[in-house]
Coordinates of C-alpha atoms in Angstrom, one line a residue:
M1 CA -95.5 105.8 -25.6
T2 CA -94.0 109.1 -24.2
A3 CA -91.0 110.9 -26.0
T4 CA -88.9 114.1 -25.1
A5 CA -87.6 116.6 -27.6
T6 CA -85.4 119.3 -27.6
D7 CA -85.4 122.4 -29.5
N8 CA -82.4 124.8 -30.7
N9 CA -82.9 126.8 -27.7
G10 CA -82.7 124.2 -25.4
N11 CA -86.3 124.0 -24.5
T12 CA -87.6 120.6 -24.0
S13 CA -91.1 119.3 -24.3
E14 CA -92.8 115.9 -24.0
F15 CA -95.3 114.2 -26.6
S16 CA -97.1 111.0 -27.1
A17 CA -96.4 108.6 -30.2
C18 CA -97.9 105.5 -31.5
V19 CA -95.9 102.6 -32.9
T20 CA -97.3 99.4 -34.6
V21 CA -94.9 96.1 -34.9
Q22 CA -96.1 93.7 -37.8
P23 CA -95.1 90.3 -37.3
A24 CA -92.9 88.6 -39.6
A25 CA -93.9 86.4 -42.5
R26 CA -92.0 82.9 -43.1
L27 CA -91.4 81.6 -46.7
I28 CA -90.7 77.9 -47.4
V29 CA -89.5 76.2 -50.6
R30 CA -90.4 72.7 -50.8
K31 CA -88.8 70.2 -53.1
E32 CA -90.9 67.1 -54.4
M33 CA -88.6 64.6 -56.5
V34 CA -90.4 61.9 -58.6
G35 CA -88.1 59.1 -59.8
G36 CA -85.0 59.9 -57.9
V37 CA -83.0 62.1 -55.6
G38 CA -80.7 64.9 -56.6
A39 CA -79.3 68.2 -55.3
F40 CA -81.2 71.4 -56.3
T41 CA -80.0 75.0 -55.7
F42 CA -82.2 78.0 -55.3
T43 CA -81.3 81.9 -55.5
G44 CA -83.4 84.9 -53.9
T45 CA -85.5 84.2 -51.1
P46 CA -85.3 81.7 -49.7
S47 CA -82.0 80.4 -50.9
G48 CA -79.8 77.1 -50.3
T49 CA -79.5 73.6 -51.7
I50 CA -82.1 70.9 -51.0
S51 CA -81.0 67.3 -51.7
V52 CA -83.6 65.1 -50.3
N53 CA -87.0 64.4 -51.3
G54 CA -89.5 66.6 -49.3
G55 CA -86.9 68.9 -47.9
T56 CA -87.3 72.5 -47.5
L57 CA -85.7 76.0 -47.4
T58 CA -87.1 78.7 -45.0
A59 CA -86.6 82.4 -44.6
E60 CA -88.1 84.9 -42.2
V61 CA -89.0 88.0 -43.7
V62 CA -90.9 91.4 -43.5
P63 CA -94.1 91.4 -45.5
G64 CA -93.4 92.1 -49.2
V65 CA -92.9 90.5 -52.3
Y66 CA -89.8 87.9 -52.9
T67 CA -88.8 85.4 -55.4
S68 CA -86.8 82.2 -55.2
V69 CA -85.4 80.7 -58.6
E70 CA -84.5 77.0 -58.9
G71 CA -81.3 76.2 -60.9
V72 CA -81.3 73.7 -63.7
V73 CA -80.4 70.1 -63.0
S74 CA -79.2 67.8 -65.7
G75 CA -81.6 64.7 -66.3
W76 CA -84.3 66.6 -64.3
D77 CA -87.5 68.4 -65.7
L78 CA -89.3 71.0 -63.6
V79 CA -93.0 70.3 -64.2
G80 CA -94.6 72.4 -61.7
I81 CA -94.6 75.3 -58.8
V82 CA -97.7 75.2 -56.8
C83 CA -97.9 77.7 -53.8
D84 CA -100.5 77.4 -51.0
D85 CA -101.8 80.9 -51.0
S86 CA -103.8 83.0 -53.5
D87 CA -101.6 85.7 -53.9
S88 CA -98.2 83.9 -54.7
T89 CA -97.4 82.3 -58.0
G90 CA -94.9 80.0 -59.6
D91 CA -93.7 80.0 -63.1
V92 CA -91.9 77.0 -64.4
G93 CA -90.8 78.6 -67.7
T94 CA -88.5 81.1 -65.5
R95 CA -88.1 78.3 -62.6
T96 CA -89.5 80.9 -60.3
A97 CA -91.8 81.2 -57.3
R98 CA -93.2 84.7 -56.5
F99 CA -94.0 85.1 -52.8
V100 CA -96.4 87.7 -51.9
A101 CA -96.1 87.8 -48.1
A102 CA -98.5 89.5 -45.7
A103 CA -97.7 90.0 -42.1
G104 CA -97.6 86.8 -40.0
E105 CA -98.2 84.6 -43.1
V106 CA -96.6 81.2 -44.0
I107 CA -96.4 80.5 -47.4
T108 CA -95.2 77.3 -49.0
C109 CA -94.4 77.0 -52.8
T110 CA -93.6 73.3 -53.8
F111 CA -91.3 72.6 -56.7
R112 CA -92.1 69.2 -58.4
N113 CA -89.4 67.7 -60.4
V114 CA -89.6 64.6 -62.4
K115 CA -86.3 62.7 -63.3
R116 CA -85.7 61.7 -66.8
G117 CA -85.2 58.1 -68.0
R118 CA -83.3 55.8 -69.9
I119 CA -83.5 53.1 -72.5
V120 CA -81.0 50.5 -73.3
V121 CA -81.3 48.3 -76.4
R122 CA -78.9 45.1 -75.9
K123 CA -77.9 42.7 -78.8
V124 CA -77.5 39.0 -78.2
T125 CA -76.9 36.4 -80.9
E126 CA -77.2 32.7 -80.8
P127 CA -74.5 31.3 -81.0
N128 CA -72.6 33.6 -78.7
P129 CA -70.2 35.2 -79.6
D130 CA -71.5 35.6 -83.1
P131 CA -69.2 33.9 -85.7
T132 CA -70.3 36.2 -88.4
N133 CA -69.6 39.4 -86.7
T134 CA -72.7 40.9 -88.0
Q135 CA -73.9 44.4 -87.3
F136 CA -77.5 45.1 -86.5
S137 CA -79.4 48.2 -87.3
F138 CA -81.7 50.0 -85.2
T139 CA -84.1 52.9 -85.6
G140 CA -86.6 54.8 -83.8
A141 CA -86.0 56.3 -80.4
V142 CA -82.5 55.4 -80.7
T143 CA -80.7 54.6 -83.8
G144 CA -77.6 53.0 -84.7
S145 CA -75.7 49.4 -85.1
L146 CA -74.9 46.8 -83.0
R147 CA -72.8 43.7 -82.9
N148 CA -73.4 40.8 -80.3
G149 CA -73.0 42.0 -76.7
E150 CA -73.0 45.7 -77.6
T151 CA -75.7 48.2 -76.5
L152 CA -77.2 51.6 -77.6
V153 CA -78.5 54.0 -75.0
G154 CA -81.2 56.7 -75.2
D155 CA -80.4 58.9 -72.0
N156 CA -82.3 62.0 -70.6
L157 CA -85.7 60.8 -71.8
V158 CA -89.2 62.3 -70.7
P159 CA -91.2 59.5 -69.1
G160 CA -93.5 58.0 -71.5
A161 CA -93.3 55.6 -74.3
Y162 CA -90.7 54.9 -77.1
V163 CA -90.4 52.6 -80.0
V164 CA -87.3 51.0 -81.1
T165 CA -87.3 48.6 -84.4
E166 CA -84.7 46.3 -85.4
V167 CA -83.9 45.7 -89.0
V168 CA -83.1 42.1 -89.2
P169 CA -80.4 40.8 -91.2
S170 CA -81.4 38.0 -93.8
Q171 CA -79.0 35.4 -92.2
F172 CA -80.8 36.0 -88.8
E173 CA -83.9 35.2 -87.0
L174 CA -85.3 37.6 -84.3
V175 CA -86.4 35.1 -81.9
S176 CA -87.1 37.0 -78.7
I177 CA -87.3 40.7 -77.2
S178 CA -87.1 40.8 -73.4
C179 CA -87.3 43.8 -71.3
D180 CA -86.5 44.1 -67.5
D181 CA -89.0 46.1 -66.2
G182 CA -91.7 43.5 -65.6
A183 CA -92.6 44.9 -62.2
S184 CA -93.6 48.0 -63.5
S185 CA -97.3 48.9 -63.2
Q186 CA -96.8 49.5 -67.2
P187 CA -94.1 47.3 -68.1
S188 CA -92.3 47.5 -71.7
S189 CA -92.9 44.8 -74.2
G190 CA -91.5 43.2 -77.4
D191 CA -93.2 42.3 -80.5
V192 CA -91.1 39.8 -82.5
A193 CA -93.5 39.8 -85.6
Q194 CA -92.9 43.5 -86.0
A195 CA -89.2 43.2 -84.5
R196 CA -89.8 46.2 -82.0
A197 CA -89.7 47.1 -78.3
I198 CA -92.2 49.6 -76.9
F199 CA -90.2 51.0 -74.0
R200 CA -92.4 52.4 -71.3
V201 CA -90.4 54.6 -69.3
D202 CA -91.4 55.7 -65.8
P203 CA -89.9 58.5 -63.9
G204 CA -86.1 58.1 -63.2
E205 CA -86.2 54.7 -64.6
A206 CA -83.6 52.9 -66.9
V207 CA -85.2 50.0 -68.9
T208 CA -83.1 47.6 -71.2
C209 CA -84.7 45.4 -74.0
T210 CA -82.8 42.5 -75.1
F211 CA -83.3 41.7 -78.9
T212 CA -81.9 38.1 -79.3
N213 CA -81.4 36.7 -82.8
R214 CA -80.4 33.4 -84.0
L215 CA -78.2 32.5 -87.0
K216 CA -79.9 30.7 -90.1
R217 CA -76.9 28.5 -90.4
A218 CA -76.7 26.5 -93.8
N219 CA -76.7 22.9 -92.8
L220 CA -75.0 19.5 -94.5
V221 CA -76.1 16.3 -94.9
G222 CA -74.2 13.2 -96.4
V223 CA -76.2 11.1 -98.7
S224 CA -75.8 8.0 -100.7
F225 CA -78.0 7.5 -103.7
F226 CA -77.8 5.2 -106.9
V227 CA -76.2 6.9 -110.1
Q228 CA -77.7 5.0 -113.3
S229 CA -74.7 2.7 -114.0
E230 CA -74.8 1.5 -110.3
A231 CA -78.7 0.8 -110.5
A232 CA -77.9 -1.3 -113.5
R233 CA -75.6 -3.4 -111.7
G234 CA -78.1 -3.7 -108.6
A235 CA -75.9 -1.9 -106.3
A236 CA -76.9 -1.7 -102.8
V237 CA -78.0 1.6 -101.5
H238 CA -77.4 3.0 -97.9
A239 CA -78.7 6.2 -96.6
S240 CA -75.5 7.4 -94.8
A241 CA -72.3 9.2 -95.4
E242 CA -70.4 6.4 -96.0
G243 CA -69.4 5.8 -99.6
A244 CA -71.3 9.0 -100.2
R245 CA -72.3 9.9 -103.8
G246 CA -73.1 13.4 -103.0
V247 CA -73.8 15.8 -100.2
I248 CA -77.0 18.1 -99.3
V249 CA -76.5 21.7 -98.5
V250 CA -79.7 22.7 -96.5
D251 CA -79.8 26.8 -96.9
A252 CA -81.9 28.4 -94.5
V253 CA -81.3 31.8 -96.1
Q254 CA -82.5 31.1 -99.6
D255 CA -85.0 28.5 -98.5
Q256 CA -83.5 25.7 -100.7
V257 CA -81.4 22.6 -100.7
R258 CA -78.4 22.5 -103.0
V259 CA -77.1 19.3 -104.3
F260 CA -73.4 18.5 -104.8
L261 CA -72.3 15.3 -106.5
N262 CA -69.3 13.2 -105.7
A263 CA -67.1 13.2 -108.8
G264 CA -64.7 10.4 -107.2
D265 CA -61.7 12.3 -107.3
G266 CA -62.2 14.3 -104.2
T267 CA -64.2 17.2 -105.4
L268 CA -68.2 17.8 -105.2
R269 CA -69.8 19.2 -108.2
P270 CA -72.9 21.4 -107.9
G271 CA -76.0 19.6 -108.9
Q272 CA -79.7 20.8 -108.4
T273 CA -81.2 23.3 -106.6
I274 CA -84.5 22.9 -105.1
L275 CA -86.9 25.2 -103.2
V276 CA -88.2 23.9 -100.0
G277 CA -90.3 25.6 -97.0
R278 CA -89.2 28.6 -95.2
E279 CA -86.0 28.3 -93.1
P280 CA -84.9 24.9 -93.5
V281 CA -82.6 24.3 -90.7
A282 CA -82.1 20.5 -91.0
A283 CA -82.4 17.4 -93.5
A284 CA -82.4 13.7 -93.2
V285 CA -82.2 10.9 -95.9
G286 CA -83.5 7.6 -96.4
D287 CA -85.7 5.4 -99.0
L288 CA -89.0 6.8 -97.9
N289 CA -90.9 5.0 -100.5
G290 CA -89.2 1.7 -101.0
D291 CA -88.0 2.1 -104.4
G292 CA -84.4 1.7 -103.5
A293 CA -83.4 5.4 -104.1
T294 CA -82.6 7.8 -101.5
D295 CA -85.1 10.6 -100.6
V296 CA -84.9 13.7 -98.4
V297 CA -86.9 15.5 -95.8
T298 CA -86.3 18.9 -94.8
A299 CA -87.2 20.4 -91.2
D300 CA -88.4 23.9 -92.3
F301 CA -88.4 26.0 -89.0
Q302 CA -90.4 29.2 -90.2
S303 CA -93.3 27.5 -92.1
Q304 CA -93.5 24.7 -89.7
T305 CA -93.3 22.2 -92.3
L306 CA -91.5 19.0 -93.6
T307 CA -90.6 19.1 -97.1
I308 CA -90.3 15.7 -98.9
L309 CA -87.8 15.3 -101.9
E310 CA -88.1 12.2 -104.0
G311 CA -85.1 10.9 -105.1
V312 CA -85.0 9.9 -108.9
G313 CA -81.9 7.6 -108.6
D314 CA -79.5 9.7 -110.7
G315 CA -78.4 12.2 -108.1
T316 CA -81.3 14.3 -109.0
F317 CA -84.6 15.1 -106.7
R318 CA -88.0 16.2 -107.3
R319 CA -90.3 18.0 -104.6
R320 CA -93.2 15.9 -103.8
R321 CA -95.0 17.6 -100.8
A322 CA -94.7 19.4 -97.5
L323 CA -96.2 17.9 -94.5
S324 CA -97.4 20.5 -92.0
V325 CA -96.2 20.0 -88.4
P326 CA -97.7 21.6 -85.1
A327 CA -94.5 23.5 -84.2
K328 CA -91.2 24.9 -85.7
P329 CA -89.1 21.8 -86.2
M330 CA -85.2 22.1 -85.5
A331 CA -83.9 18.6 -86.1
V332 CA -85.1 15.6 -88.1
A333 CA -84.1 11.9 -88.5
V334 CA -85.2 8.9 -90.5
G335 CA -85.8 5.2 -89.1
D336 CA -88.1 2.4 -89.1
F337 CA -89.6 3.1 -85.7
D338 CA -92.6 0.6 -85.7
R339 CA -90.6 -2.4 -87.7
D340 CA -93.2 -2.2 -90.6
G341 CA -90.3 -2.1 -93.1
R342 CA -91.5 1.6 -94.2
A343 CA -89.3 4.5 -93.2
D344 CA -90.7 7.1 -90.3
I345 CA -89.5 10.5 -89.5
V346 CA -88.8 11.8 -86.1
V347 CA -88.6 15.6 -85.3
V348 CA -87.9 17.6 -82.3
Y349 CA -89.6 21.2 -81.4
P350 CA -87.2 23.4 -79.5
D351 CA -89.8 26.1 -78.4
E352 CA -92.3 23.2 -77.2
G353 CA -89.7 20.9 -75.7
D354 CA -91.2 18.2 -77.5
G355 CA -90.5 15.6 -80.0
Q356 CA -92.9 13.7 -82.4
I357 CA -92.9 10.6 -84.6
F358 CA -94.5 10.7 -88.2
R359 CA -95.2 7.1 -89.5
G360 CA -94.5 6.6 -92.8
R361 CA -96.9 4.5 -95.4
G362 CA -94.3 3.9 -97.8
D363 CA -95.4 6.3 -100.5
L364 CA -94.0 9.7 -99.2
T365 CA -97.1 10.3 -97.2
F366 CA -97.0 10.3 -93.3
V367 CA -99.3 10.0 -90.4
A368 CA -98.6 12.3 -87.0
G369 CA -97.8 9.7 -84.4
Q370 CA -96.9 10.0 -80.6
R371 CA -95.5 13.4 -79.3
V372 CA -93.6 13.3 -76.2
R373 CA -91.9 15.8 -74.0
V374 CA -88.1 15.8 -74.4
G375 CA -86.6 18.3 -72.3
R376 CA -86.7 22.4 -72.1
R377 CA -85.0 23.0 -75.6
P378 CA -84.1 19.9 -77.8
V379 CA -82.2 21.0 -80.8
A380 CA -80.4 17.9 -82.2
L381 CA -81.1 14.3 -82.3
A382 CA -79.7 10.9 -83.4
V383 CA -81.4 7.5 -84.2
A384 CA -79.6 4.3 -83.3
D385 CA -80.5 1.0 -81.5
L386 CA -79.0 2.2 -78.1
S387 CA -80.8 -0.4 -76.1
G388 CA -79.5 -3.6 -78.2
D389 CA -82.9 -5.0 -79.0
G390 CA -83.0 -4.7 -82.6
I391 CA -85.5 -1.5 -82.2
V392 CA -84.4 2.0 -83.2
D393 CA -84.3 4.3 -80.5
V394 CA -83.7 8.2 -80.2
A395 CA -80.9 10.2 -78.3
I396 CA -81.8 14.0 -78.0
A397 CA -79.4 16.8 -77.2
D398 CA -81.3 19.4 -74.9
A399 CA -79.2 22.6 -75.1
A400 CA -81.3 24.4 -72.1
S401 CA -80.8 21.5 -69.5
D402 CA -77.2 20.5 -70.9
S403 CA -78.3 17.0 -71.2
V404 CA -78.7 14.1 -73.7
I405 CA -82.1 12.5 -73.4
V406 CA -83.1 8.8 -74.7
L407 CA -86.5 7.7 -76.0
V408 CA -86.3 3.8 -76.0
G409 CA -88.6 2.5 -78.9
R410 CA -91.2 -0.2 -78.4
G411 CA -91.1 -1.3 -82.1
D412 CA -94.8 0.1 -82.6
G413 CA -93.8 3.6 -83.3
T414 CA -94.0 4.8 -79.7
F415 CA -91.4 5.5 -76.9
V416 CA -90.8 5.3 -73.5
P417 CA -88.1 7.5 -71.5
G418 CA -84.9 5.6 -71.6
G419 CA -82.7 7.8 -69.4
E420 CA -80.8 11.0 -69.2
V421 CA -77.3 12.2 -68.6
T422 CA -75.9 15.6 -67.8
V423 CA -73.3 16.8 -70.4
D424 CA -71.2 19.9 -70.7
R425 CA -72.8 23.3 -71.1
E426 CA -75.1 23.9 -74.1
P427 CA -74.9 20.7 -76.5
V428 CA -76.0 21.7 -79.9
A429 CA -74.9 18.8 -81.9
I430 CA -75.3 14.9 -81.4
A431 CA -73.9 11.8 -83.0
A432 CA -74.3 8.1 -82.1
A433 CA -71.9 5.1 -82.7
D434 CA -70.1 2.4 -80.8
L435 CA -66.8 4.6 -79.6
D436 CA -65.3 2.0 -77.4
E437 CA -66.0 -1.2 -79.7
D438 CA -67.9 -3.0 -77.0
G439 CA -71.0 -3.6 -79.0
R440 CA -73.1 -1.1 -77.7
V441 CA -73.8 2.2 -79.3
D442 CA -72.7 5.5 -77.4
V443 CA -73.3 9.1 -78.0
V444 CA -71.0 12.2 -78.4
T445 CA -72.4 15.9 -78.0
A446 CA -70.7 19.1 -79.0
N447 CA -71.4 21.7 -76.5
V448 CA -71.0 25.1 -77.8
R449 CA -70.3 27.1 -74.7
A450 CA -68.0 24.7 -73.1
S451 CA -66.0 24.2 -76.3
T452 CA -65.9 20.4 -75.4
L453 CA -67.1 17.1 -76.7
S454 CA -68.8 14.9 -73.9
I455 CA -68.2 11.3 -74.7
V456 CA -71.4 9.5 -73.2
R457 CA -70.9 5.8 -72.7
N458 CA -73.8 3.2 -73.0
E459 CA -73.4 0.7 -70.2
G460 CA -76.4 -1.4 -71.2
I461 CA -80.2 -1.2 -70.2
A462 CA -81.8 -2.0 -66.9
G463 CA -85.5 -2.5 -67.3
S464 CA -86.4 0.2 -70.0
R465 CA -83.7 2.7 -69.1
L466 CA -80.3 2.9 -70.2
R467 CA -77.3 3.4 -67.8
L468 CA -75.6 6.4 -69.4
R469 CA -72.4 7.7 -68.1
V470 CA -70.4 10.5 -69.5
A471 CA -66.8 8.8 -69.9
A472 CA -64.9 11.7 -71.0
T473 CA -65.3 15.4 -71.5
V474 CA -62.6 16.2 -74.2
P475 CA -61.5 20.0 -75.1
T476 CA -62.3 20.8 -78.9
A477 CA -62.3 23.6 -81.5
E478 CA -63.8 26.8 -79.8
Q479 CA -67.5 26.9 -80.0
P480 CA -68.3 23.6 -81.7
V481 CA -71.5 23.5 -83.5
A482 CA -71.2 20.2 -85.6
V483 CA -70.1 16.6 -84.7
A484 CA -69.3 13.7 -87.1
I485 CA -68.4 10.0 -86.3
G486 CA -66.7 7.5 -88.6
R487 CA -63.9 5.1 -89.0
L488 CA -61.3 7.7 -89.9
F489 CA -58.2 6.0 -88.7
S490 CA -56.9 2.4 -89.6
D491 CA -56.9 1.8 -85.9
G492 CA -60.5 2.9 -85.1
V493 CA -63.3 5.4 -84.9
G494 CA -62.7 9.1 -85.0
I495 CA -65.0 12.2 -84.3
A496 CA -64.6 15.2 -86.4
S497 CA -65.9 18.4 -84.7
A498 CA -66.4 21.9 -86.4
G499 CA -65.8 24.9 -84.2
S500 CA -67.3 28.1 -85.2
L501 CA -65.2 30.5 -83.2
A502 CA -61.9 29.0 -83.9
Q503 CA -62.6 28.6 -87.6
Q504 CA -61.3 24.9 -87.2
V505 CA -62.1 21.3 -87.6
W506 CA -60.4 19.1 -84.7
V507 CA -60.3 15.3 -85.2
H508 CA -60.2 13.0 -82.2
A509 CA -59.1 9.5 -81.7
R510 CA -59.3 7.1 -78.9
E511 CA -55.8 6.3 -77.9
Q512 CA -54.3 3.0 -76.7
S513 CA -54.8 4.1 -73.0
G514 CA -58.5 4.7 -73.7
R515 CA -58.1 8.5 -73.4
W516 CA -59.7 10.6 -76.0
G517 CA -57.3 13.3 -77.6
S518 CA -57.1 15.3 -80.8
R519 CA -55.1 14.0 -83.7
Q520 CA -55.5 16.8 -85.8
R521 CA -56.4 20.5 -86.3
M522 CA -57.5 21.9 -89.6
N523 CA -57.7 25.6 -90.2
I524 CA -60.7 26.1 -92.4
N525 CA -60.4 30.1 -92.6
A526 CA -63.9 30.4 -92.5
V527 CA -66.9 29.9 -89.8
P528 CA -67.7 26.1 -90.4
T529 CA -71.3 25.2 -89.4
A530 CA -71.2 21.4 -90.6
V531 CA -69.1 18.5 -91.2
V532 CA -70.0 15.3 -92.8
V533 CA -67.7 12.0 -93.2
G534 CA -67.7 10.3 -96.5
D535 CA -65.4 8.7 -99.1
F536 CA -65.1 11.4 -101.6
D537 CA -62.3 10.1 -103.5
D538 CA -63.3 6.4 -104.0
D539 CA -60.0 5.0 -102.0
G540 CA -61.7 3.3 -99.2
R541 CA -60.9 5.9 -96.8
L542 CA -63.2 8.1 -95.0
D543 CA -62.8 12.0 -95.7
L544 CA -64.6 15.0 -94.5
A545 CA -66.7 17.8 -95.9
V546 CA -67.2 20.9 -94.3
L547 CA -69.6 23.7 -95.2
D548 CA -69.1 27.4 -93.9
V549 CA -71.8 29.3 -92.3
T550 CA -73.1 31.2 -95.4
G551 CA -73.3 27.9 -97.3
S552 CA -71.0 29.4 -99.8
T553 CA -67.9 27.4 -99.4
L554 CA -67.6 23.7 -99.5
Q555 CA -64.5 22.1 -98.6
V556 CA -63.2 18.5 -98.9
W557 CA -60.4 17.4 -96.8
L558 CA -59.2 14.0 -97.9
N559 CA -57.9 11.2 -95.7
G560 CA -54.2 10.1 -96.5
E561 CA -52.7 6.7 -95.8
T562 CA -51.3 8.0 -92.6
G563 CA -54.9 9.2 -91.4
V564 CA -53.6 12.8 -92.1
F565 CA -56.3 15.1 -93.8
R566 CA -55.1 17.4 -96.6
R567 CA -57.6 19.9 -98.0
R568 CA -58.3 19.0 -101.7
Q569 CA -61.3 21.4 -102.4

């Protein structure tokens, strides 16, 4: 290259010069996002915002040293800065890439960010809503207390494993822990025995684990049993609530049975307390050894036993034995299923979807008999001669399939499927009686989610199957959990249902038109869990006994001459 120069005197001269032009360098910031997408802002060189995974910022620069700094984005962690040449470096602590650019060099520094996760603990109770409004405490990765339907959230969590444990209240049982990330390569899991969930959180993942608890309700069974003065007169004994000489309270929290004796004046006085198996949830009564006195059998859910209590004949009982069963029993009833004159036992296992017969030897011992499939979650049963052949049958409420399933007895201790009918949502209680006085035994269910009663009419048998039809769906006290039938009125049969959410007992009757309606709604001012029919003041009219969910309050409602019930105790 030639150049001309002029001095101060005006003289000019020419000279040659050499100039070297260096090519520019290119700097690239690349963004890698794991677990989601965010907007990341950079200052320095290059600068700008990247809001797509794999997005880049570019700057053309002369050779030199340059820095680009990533701003902080909530919920994201910068886990690495990697540059593709040997001179440039990244510092995660200062969130900075340092480019050392030579002429013509192209350098890429990749910022890798991982999105934090979230865990959610959700509480569900059975029944739902929770009539006790209990608070459930949790410890671990998230802490706090929940009521039914509420959630606890742990946010901005680094991907990894987290443990949350429930402190299970004594009146509840933890029945399941389910997590919603089953498609993950390392899904979260629940351990019911340890009452804990192990959350395995992937980048950007939100995992919900639902803890489901079932209320250990106290239950109520009406019984008749001899007192000594009656035994001396040779009075007949019937294992039913009519003419009840007492009631049995089955307490699942304290693992015991409490006896209340009928004073004959509309009050029930406390009697014996007897320890049984773990978490008794139901009981049935009958003469299990043929001595004329009423005995009791309890279904013990957690210990998977049936506890046999022998009646002495004076209103007291003694524990005789516990019979192990193959699964957790939810309901129990007594009947002579093989027509040998000795009482047998039938139970249902809700977790297995089965029912089973135990044939009595007449000496308070039993032999395991037929086990049969009875739906998806059988929770209640009633025994009666539904087919009209003189042989006892079984009707079962299946809460999962919203149905009543009938097993027709053969008379030899075995059963065949006898029909099924769909009722309203989630039947949890069942009773059997001739509701329309046509000579055939009908069925009624209490449907907790629908707050209704389903009146199932028995229209006779064809072959081995009953013709069952829902004749009426009757609104009742909100969230009914118990039902009882008896001749409550001078003009016919009545149905009493206990509504846990309403804290009421409704009494229903069949009107002259044939329709079912409510004749009385009684405010219990507690959460009722069971209702039983019996004559508690010896006036020949059937009264009601109502138990609250804790088992601490037992109310007696006496039936007046006009069929109106008034609280006595």
